């Protein structure tokens, strides 16, 4: 036996004085797997954990086992565990546990902040005092990952609906199904450290195609192939950048053909040609697919014959597609497939392959929660592959997304997989998916909620998050008839501010119902609202070199795009529960405006079902707004750094509130002193122009380093080492910039280029670069 086995076995068997068995297994010096079982020893098979235990040198003294990073103490009377760091500081204590119901309760420190769990839409970051039943839904998704300001994390490896509670009795997790308590304790020392441990356990984050970081346009829904193609044409005509167009549902025809995965509707007679035409316009094509099938589809018939459909009530409830509310006398017969079955996943891909053969670039996997209406006890007890619907419910999005990713990787055609999905479970970051936050209502409150929801999602190890810019349901702003919201100043202000937030999300995507969202819907070129949107889209393309380099750090070094401020400034307690600011990568402090400044804030309460009832709006008139006025906003600059206003270059000391003069067409943002930020050219689509003269912005005040990452932009050759890094190092004391020799290479890379160096005071210098190191004094 190796050392790890010997050391672990001392704790594998039930302790004599314990009423139950306890298994404590060190995966690494800082990750411990705990299993408690009431009967015979059990080693559960995880759907999430793909790592294997490493060889870890351990020492044992009585019921205490230690690695170089952690000490685990087992109380032999209560079977409760205490986790301590290498210096003996208590990190987390178990308080009690039961098996019926399946519950584990922990004791937290007074004032200890905890984070994560998933996209909870209540506007909070800190989960202290939270009581939440965690079951996947349209608007909220859960990953069972918690982390503490003290630097520890916990993954609860259970897929049933689970109740999370934190109150005077402790922090507890209570699952509705399961035979054993099964969790992983991770000590990372920081938010980044916990994320790194979670990704070690459940998988890293593959690179997305470079083009996915451009601008996406969508709506619910383009109703003909000609309309879909015309949107791309109009963006090109107006010279507004665009990289992705999305075809939402019903291109397949009636609800009885729901999700047939083919262009069967009369107005989509030649879907293959549509995709080809989009590609010829230098855009990419994403299409809506679902986890359910109508009774007239080939998929339904094949899955049904094999017993691989679930009896749960799902969307759409009626076969009549154009009437709301649903006419239940004509049930759709649509059923969700058993995504837990390898055979069902293979059938799913067999039919989806037709759209892949047509040239589809990316998948919009909708309702991967999946929608589950009027649940009955018999539904929860229905058997699925490997368990019951109750016992596996929350892992559904993981299994269905993983099925597509693995199948497409086997049929690799030089395209990186990009899946946008409505739901997520732990580990899903490993399978090429970006989650959006569901059918959120168009309101300022909901915009405010998206920031902590996205940050909380990121803290579970999943870095890829986005929202429907402007909110999905905007019907309450249609004050001058159907679809008039983009002419209503109340919606215009909300949309532009939501877009300014979206600028800092990994995917920058406009989508929604009730009114179209294309830029020309908001006015003519040159008008204030139109121009504000245009400037934002242009600026997004300038940020792509910074964003894509951050993406490489996400993949290779466990970084995150969207970072709660305590990730970098944990010593500043003022940021522990901050919900309106965050770091975008390591250098940029995003401070979006999330309150109305030019119009009256409209209070809207809608859920994902009532929003579909297109309410007529009466008794309201759209107010006017002077978009040229300047306003003020107060923002906090974290302690521990000094900050440059991105737009003015003014330097502020951290640890203070600052009152900013704000503009409608500009999002407040700062750059940390001691940063290097590369900016690219404005282009109509990714790849239109080479990055042969990037602007390299240098922010003095501290030493800085930035690694400019480049690769082929698509395909998986980067996994074989085909990429390059150019490392920029700023030495503040000597005001010297060192540019390294280019490291690595790939087919088609630039051999000679220029860099234009820019300081906040306006100092500018352009240099030639041919791959050899350069040193410049500024």
PDB file of C-alpha atoms in Angstrom, residues 218-404:
ATOM      1  CA  UNK A 218     -31.179  37.904 -30.589  1.00  0.00           C
ATOM      2  CA  UNK A 219     -34.821  38.243 -29.720  1.00  0.00           C
ATOM      3  CA  UNK A 220     -37.814  36.066 -28.939  1.00  0.00           C
ATOM      4  CA  UNK A 221     -37.982  35.304 -31.846  1.00  0.00           C
ATOM      5  CA  UNK A 222     -37.035  35.838 -35.504  1.00  0.00           C
ATOM      6  CA  UNK A 223     -39.989  34.272 -37.295  1.00  0.00           C
ATOM      7  CA  UNK A 224     -38.532  33.670 -40.745  1.00  0.00           C
ATOM      8  CA  UNK A 225     -35.149  32.798 -42.164  1.00  0.00           C
ATOM      9  CA  UNK A 226     -35.278  36.013 -44.176  1.00  0.00           C
ATOM     10  CA  UNK A 227     -35.777  38.058 -40.998  1.00  0.00           C
ATOM     11  CA  UNK A 228     -32.870  36.369 -39.231  1.00  0.00           C
ATOM     12  CA  UNK A 229     -30.554  37.029 -42.162  1.00  0.00           C
ATOM     13  CA  UNK A 230     -31.788  40.593 -42.545  1.00  0.00           C
ATOM     14  CA  UNK A 231     -30.660  41.438 -39.017  1.00  0.00           C
ATOM     15  CA  UNK A 232     -27.076  40.643 -39.954  1.00  0.00           C
ATOM     16  CA  UNK A 233     -27.468  42.669 -43.160  1.00  0.00           C
ATOM     17  CA  UNK A 234     -28.732  45.700 -41.258  1.00  0.00           C
ATOM     18  CA  UNK A 235     -25.855  45.606 -38.752  1.00  0.00           C
ATOM     19  CA  UNK A 236     -23.387  45.428 -41.624  1.00  0.00           C
ATOM     20  CA  UNK A 237     -25.159  48.292 -43.428  1.00  0.00           C
ATOM     21  CA  UNK A 238     -25.025  50.486 -40.328  1.00  0.00           C
ATOM     22  CA  UNK A 239     -21.422  49.435 -39.641  1.00  0.00           C
ATOM     23  CA  UNK A 240     -22.251  48.345 -36.112  1.00  0.00           C
ATOM     24  CA  UNK A 241     -20.104  45.383 -34.996  1.00  0.00           C
ATOM     25  CA  UNK A 242     -21.762  41.967 -34.762  1.00  0.00           C
ATOM     26  CA  UNK A 243     -20.375  38.448 -34.395  1.00  0.00           C
ATOM     27  CA  UNK A 244     -23.312  36.263 -33.401  1.00  0.00           C
ATOM     28  CA  UNK A 245     -26.941  35.905 -34.472  1.00  0.00           C
ATOM     29  CA  UNK A 246     -29.268  33.580 -32.575  1.00  0.00           C
ATOM     30  CA  UNK A 247     -32.249  31.694 -33.963  1.00  0.00           C
ATOM     31  CA  UNK A 248     -34.682  31.103 -31.126  1.00  0.00           C
ATOM     32  CA  UNK A 249     -37.440  28.475 -31.017  1.00  0.00           C
ATOM     33  CA  UNK A 250     -40.199  27.326 -33.430  1.00  0.00           C
ATOM     34  CA  UNK A 251     -38.045  27.154 -36.537  1.00  0.00           C
ATOM     35  CA  UNK A 252     -39.193  23.516 -36.385  1.00  0.00           C
ATOM     36  CA  UNK A 253     -42.876  24.348 -36.847  1.00  0.00           C
ATOM     37  CA  UNK A 254     -45.705  23.469 -34.463  1.00  0.00           C
ATOM     38  CA  UNK A 255     -45.465  22.563 -30.790  1.00  0.00           C
ATOM     39  CA  UNK A 256     -46.241  18.969 -31.717  1.00  0.00           C
ATOM     40  CA  UNK A 257     -42.881  19.037 -33.535  1.00  0.00           C
ATOM     41  CA  UNK A 258     -41.245  20.715 -30.557  1.00  0.00           C
ATOM     42  CA  UNK A 259     -37.437  20.613 -30.750  1.00  0.00           C
ATOM     43  CA  UNK A 260     -37.359  18.480 -33.894  1.00  0.00           C
ATOM     44  CA  UNK A 261     -33.834  19.848 -34.458  1.00  0.00           C
ATOM     45  CA  UNK A 262     -34.516  20.663 -38.082  1.00  0.00           C
ATOM     46  CA  UNK A 263     -35.928  23.542 -40.118  1.00  0.00           C
ATOM     47  CA  UNK A 264     -39.452  22.245 -40.689  1.00  0.00           C
ATOM     48  CA  UNK A 265     -41.453  25.481 -40.496  1.00  0.00           C
ATOM     49  CA  UNK A 266     -42.548  26.867 -43.870  1.00  0.00           C
ATOM     50  CA  UNK A 267     -40.695  30.131 -43.271  1.00  0.00           C
ATOM     51  CA  UNK A 268     -37.442  28.263 -42.704  1.00  0.00           C
ATOM     52  CA  UNK A 269     -37.514  26.163 -45.858  1.00  0.00           C
ATOM     53  CA  UNK A 270     -33.747  26.059 -46.286  1.00  0.00           C
ATOM     54  CA  UNK A 271     -32.013  26.320 -42.951  1.00  0.00           C
ATOM     55  CA  UNK A 272     -28.695  25.086 -44.303  1.00  0.00           C
ATOM     56  CA  UNK A 273     -28.618  27.960 -46.767  1.00  0.00           C
ATOM     57  CA  UNK A 274     -29.524  30.419 -44.015  1.00  0.00           C
ATOM     58  CA  UNK A 275     -26.480  29.347 -42.006  1.00  0.00           C
ATOM     59  CA  UNK A 276     -24.273  29.518 -45.089  1.00  0.00           C
ATOM     60  CA  UNK A 277     -25.499  33.041 -45.835  1.00  0.00           C
ATOM     61  CA  UNK A 278     -24.819  34.168 -42.264  1.00  0.00           C
ATOM     62  CA  UNK A 279     -21.281  32.816 -42.530  1.00  0.00           C
ATOM     63  CA  UNK A 280     -20.738  34.678 -45.797  1.00  0.00           C
ATOM     64  CA  UNK A 281     -21.585  37.879 -43.937  1.00  0.00           C
ATOM     65  CA  UNK A 282     -18.781  37.117 -41.431  1.00  0.00           C
ATOM     66  CA  UNK A 283     -21.169  36.274 -38.590  1.00  0.00           C
ATOM     67  CA  UNK A 284     -21.771  33.090 -36.583  1.00  0.00           C
ATOM     68  CA  UNK A 285     -24.968  31.175 -36.044  1.00  0.00           C
ATOM     69  CA  UNK A 286     -26.387  29.843 -32.765  1.00  0.00           C
ATOM     70  CA  UNK A 287     -29.654  27.911 -32.599  1.00  0.00           C
ATOM     71  CA  UNK A 288     -32.159  27.045 -29.881  1.00  0.00           C
ATOM     72  CA  UNK A 289     -32.413  23.421 -28.748  1.00  0.00           C
ATOM     73  CA  UNK A 290     -34.306  22.011 -25.798  1.00  0.00           C
ATOM     74  CA  UNK A 291     -34.277  19.067 -23.399  1.00  0.00           C
ATOM     75  CA  UNK A 292     -37.761  17.993 -24.462  1.00  0.00           C
ATOM     76  CA  UNK A 293     -39.514  16.757 -27.598  1.00  0.00           C
ATOM     77  CA  UNK A 294     -42.934  16.997 -29.191  1.00  0.00           C
ATOM     78  CA  UNK A 295     -44.843  13.756 -29.830  1.00  0.00           C
ATOM     79  CA  UNK A 296     -44.542  13.997 -33.616  1.00  0.00           C
ATOM     80  CA  UNK A 297     -40.745  14.203 -33.615  1.00  0.00           C
ATOM     81  CA  UNK A 298     -38.478  11.308 -34.497  1.00  0.00           C
ATOM     82  CA  UNK A 299     -36.613  11.810 -31.231  1.00  0.00           C
ATOM     83  CA  UNK A 300     -39.780  11.426 -29.161  1.00  0.00           C
ATOM     84  CA  UNK A 301     -40.741   8.188 -30.876  1.00  0.00           C
ATOM     85  CA  UNK A 302     -37.312   6.610 -30.472  1.00  0.00           C
ATOM     86  CA  UNK A 303     -36.855   7.706 -26.867  1.00  0.00           C
ATOM     87  CA  UNK A 304     -40.402   6.745 -25.928  1.00  0.00           C
ATOM     88  CA  UNK A 305     -39.962   3.234 -27.319  1.00  0.00           C
ATOM     89  CA  UNK A 306     -36.967   2.793 -25.014  1.00  0.00           C
ATOM     90  CA  UNK A 307     -38.674   4.251 -21.927  1.00  0.00           C
ATOM     91  CA  UNK A 308     -36.375   7.278 -21.912  1.00  0.00           C
ATOM     92  CA  UNK A 309     -38.973  10.063 -21.533  1.00  0.00           C
ATOM     93  CA  UNK A 310     -40.149  11.557 -18.239  1.00  0.00           C
ATOM     94  CA  UNK A 311     -43.833  12.065 -17.350  1.00  0.00           C
ATOM     95  CA  UNK A 312     -43.317  15.522 -15.831  1.00  0.00           C
ATOM     96  CA  UNK A 313     -45.328  18.510 -17.082  1.00  0.00           C
ATOM     97  CA  UNK A 314     -43.053  20.853 -19.008  1.00  0.00           C
ATOM     98  CA  UNK A 315     -42.999  23.709 -21.493  1.00  0.00           C
ATOM     99  CA  UNK A 316     -44.937  24.158 -23.749  1.00  0.00           C
ATOM    100  CA  UNK A 317     -48.094  22.912 -22.067  1.00  0.00           C
ATOM    101  CA  UNK A 318     -50.356  23.381 -25.088  1.00  0.00           C
ATOM    102  CA  UNK A 319     -49.927  22.239 -28.660  1.00  0.00           C
ATOM    103  CA  UNK A 320     -51.402  25.575 -29.816  1.00  0.00           C
ATOM    104  CA  UNK A 321     -48.326  27.751 -30.111  1.00  0.00           C
ATOM    105  CA  UNK A 322     -49.799  31.217 -30.742  1.00  0.00           C
ATOM    106  CA  UNK A 323     -52.238  31.545 -27.803  1.00  0.00           C
ATOM    107  CA  UNK A 324     -51.552  32.455 -24.168  1.00  0.00           C
ATOM    108  CA  UNK A 325     -52.490  31.289 -21.618  1.00  0.00           C
ATOM    109  CA  UNK A 326     -52.140  27.680 -22.807  1.00  0.00           C
ATOM    110  CA  UNK A 327     -55.279  25.947 -24.073  1.00  0.00           C
ATOM    111  CA  UNK A 328     -55.050  22.874 -21.929  1.00  0.00           C
ATOM    112  CA  UNK A 329     -57.761  21.051 -23.913  1.00  0.00           C
ATOM    113  CA  UNK A 330     -55.042  20.638 -26.554  1.00  0.00           C
ATOM    114  CA  UNK A 331     -52.059  19.386 -24.543  1.00  0.00           C
ATOM    115  CA  UNK A 332     -48.734  19.504 -26.352  1.00  0.00           C
ATOM    116  CA  UNK A 333     -47.625  16.056 -25.231  1.00  0.00           C
ATOM    117  CA  UNK A 334     -44.065  17.398 -25.000  1.00  0.00           C
ATOM    118  CA  UNK A 335     -41.827  15.340 -22.705  1.00  0.00           C
ATOM    119  CA  UNK A 336     -38.360  15.775 -21.207  1.00  0.00           C
ATOM    120  CA  UNK A 337     -35.767  13.145 -22.057  1.00  0.00           C
ATOM    121  CA  UNK A 338     -33.782  11.128 -19.517  1.00  0.00           C
ATOM    122  CA  UNK A 339     -30.474  12.978 -19.750  1.00  0.00           C
ATOM    123  CA  UNK A 340     -28.994  10.653 -17.122  1.00  0.00           C
ATOM    124  CA  UNK A 341     -29.033   7.822 -19.658  1.00  0.00           C
ATOM    125  CA  UNK A 342     -25.964   7.460 -21.917  1.00  0.00           C
ATOM    126  CA  UNK A 343     -28.239   5.872 -24.523  1.00  0.00           C
ATOM    127  CA  UNK A 344     -30.641   8.828 -24.414  1.00  0.00           C
ATOM    128  CA  UNK A 345     -27.767  11.294 -24.738  1.00  0.00           C
ATOM    129  CA  UNK A 346     -26.494   9.381 -27.776  1.00  0.00           C
ATOM    130  CA  UNK A 347     -29.945   9.543 -29.388  1.00  0.00           C
ATOM    131  CA  UNK A 348     -30.082  13.261 -28.640  1.00  0.00           C
ATOM    132  CA  UNK A 349     -26.776  13.864 -30.434  1.00  0.00           C
ATOM    133  CA  UNK A 350     -27.707  11.593 -33.349  1.00  0.00           C
ATOM    134  CA  UNK A 351     -30.512  13.964 -34.289  1.00  0.00           C
ATOM    135  CA  UNK A 352     -28.738  17.165 -33.283  1.00  0.00           C
ATOM    136  CA  UNK A 353     -25.939  16.235 -35.654  1.00  0.00           C
ATOM    137  CA  UNK A 354     -28.130  17.354 -38.561  1.00  0.00           C
ATOM    138  CA  UNK A 355     -27.919  20.963 -37.362  1.00  0.00           C
ATOM    139  CA  UNK A 356     -24.196  20.480 -36.774  1.00  0.00           C
ATOM    140  CA  UNK A 357     -23.835  19.217 -40.359  1.00  0.00           C
ATOM    141  CA  UNK A 358     -25.637  22.342 -41.579  1.00  0.00           C
ATOM    142  CA  UNK A 359     -22.811  24.406 -40.079  1.00  0.00           C
ATOM    143  CA  UNK A 360     -24.259  25.550 -36.751  1.00  0.00           C
ATOM    144  CA  UNK A 361     -21.536  27.249 -34.713  1.00  0.00           C
ATOM    145  CA  UNK A 362     -23.011  27.169 -31.208  1.00  0.00           C
ATOM    146  CA  UNK A 363     -25.913  25.800 -29.192  1.00  0.00           C
ATOM    147  CA  UNK A 364     -28.554  27.695 -27.241  1.00  0.00           C
ATOM    148  CA  UNK A 365     -29.639  24.959 -24.809  1.00  0.00           C
ATOM    149  CA  UNK A 366     -32.857  26.307 -23.355  1.00  0.00           C
ATOM    150  CA  UNK A 367     -34.820  24.956 -20.386  1.00  0.00           C
ATOM    151  CA  UNK A 368     -31.970  22.789 -19.147  1.00  0.00           C
ATOM    152  CA  UNK A 369     -33.429  23.161 -15.641  1.00  0.00           C
ATOM    153  CA  UNK A 370     -35.776  21.739 -17.131  1.00  0.00           C
ATOM    154  CA  UNK A 371     -39.151  23.490 -16.812  1.00  0.00           C
ATOM    155  CA  UNK A 372     -41.157  21.419 -14.312  1.00  0.00           C
ATOM    156  CA  UNK A 373     -44.752  22.560 -13.746  1.00  0.00           C
ATOM    157  CA  UNK A 374     -47.291  21.439 -11.144  1.00  0.00           C
ATOM    158  CA  UNK A 375     -44.929  18.874  -9.594  1.00  0.00           C
ATOM    159  CA  UNK A 376     -46.471  15.801  -7.994  1.00  0.00           C
ATOM    160  CA  UNK A 377     -44.942  13.359  -5.558  1.00  0.00           C
ATOM    161  CA  UNK A 378     -45.231  10.634  -8.185  1.00  0.00           C
ATOM    162  CA  UNK A 379     -43.125  12.779 -10.532  1.00  0.00           C
ATOM    163  CA  UNK A 380     -40.334  12.972  -7.995  1.00  0.00           C
ATOM    164  CA  UNK A 381     -40.451   9.220  -7.427  1.00  0.00           C
ATOM    165  CA  UNK A 382     -40.350   8.423 -11.134  1.00  0.00           C
ATOM    166  CA  UNK A 383     -37.302   6.277 -11.937  1.00  0.00           C
ATOM    167  CA  UNK A 384     -34.574   7.720 -14.158  1.00  0.00           C
ATOM    168  CA  UNK A 385     -31.276   6.134 -15.101  1.00  0.00           C
ATOM    169  CA  UNK A 386     -29.282   5.732 -11.910  1.00  0.00           C
ATOM    170  CA  UNK A 387     -31.936   6.852  -9.438  1.00  0.00           C
ATOM    171  CA  UNK A 388     -35.194   8.773  -9.203  1.00  0.00           C
ATOM    172  CA  UNK A 389     -36.166  12.168 -10.541  1.00  0.00           C
ATOM    173  CA  UNK A 390     -35.921  13.465  -6.978  1.00  0.00           C
ATOM    174  CA  UNK A 391     -32.478  12.009  -6.269  1.00  0.00           C
ATOM    175  CA  UNK A 392     -30.917  13.329  -9.496  1.00  0.00           C
ATOM    176  CA  UNK A 393     -33.064  16.391 -10.220  1.00  0.00           C
ATOM    177  CA  UNK A 394     -30.482  19.155  -9.832  1.00  0.00           C
ATOM    178  CA  UNK A 395     -27.806  17.429 -11.926  1.00  0.00           C
ATOM    179  CA  UNK A 396     -29.987  17.468 -15.055  1.00  0.00           C
ATOM    180  CA  UNK A 397     -28.314  20.529 -16.636  1.00  0.00           C
ATOM    181  CA  UNK A 398     -24.868  19.050 -16.048  1.00  0.00           C
ATOM    182  CA  UNK A 399     -25.752  15.763 -17.725  1.00  0.00           C
ATOM    183  CA  UNK A 400     -27.489  17.228 -20.769  1.00  0.00           C
ATOM    184  CA  UNK A 401     -24.753  19.798 -21.412  1.00  0.00           C
ATOM    185  CA  UNK A 402     -21.987  17.257 -20.842  1.00  0.00           C
ATOM    186  CA  UNK A 403     -23.661  14.925 -23.360  1.00  0.00           C
ATOM    187  CA  UNK A 404     -23.409  17.523 -26.140  1.00  0.00           C
TER     188      UNK A 404
END
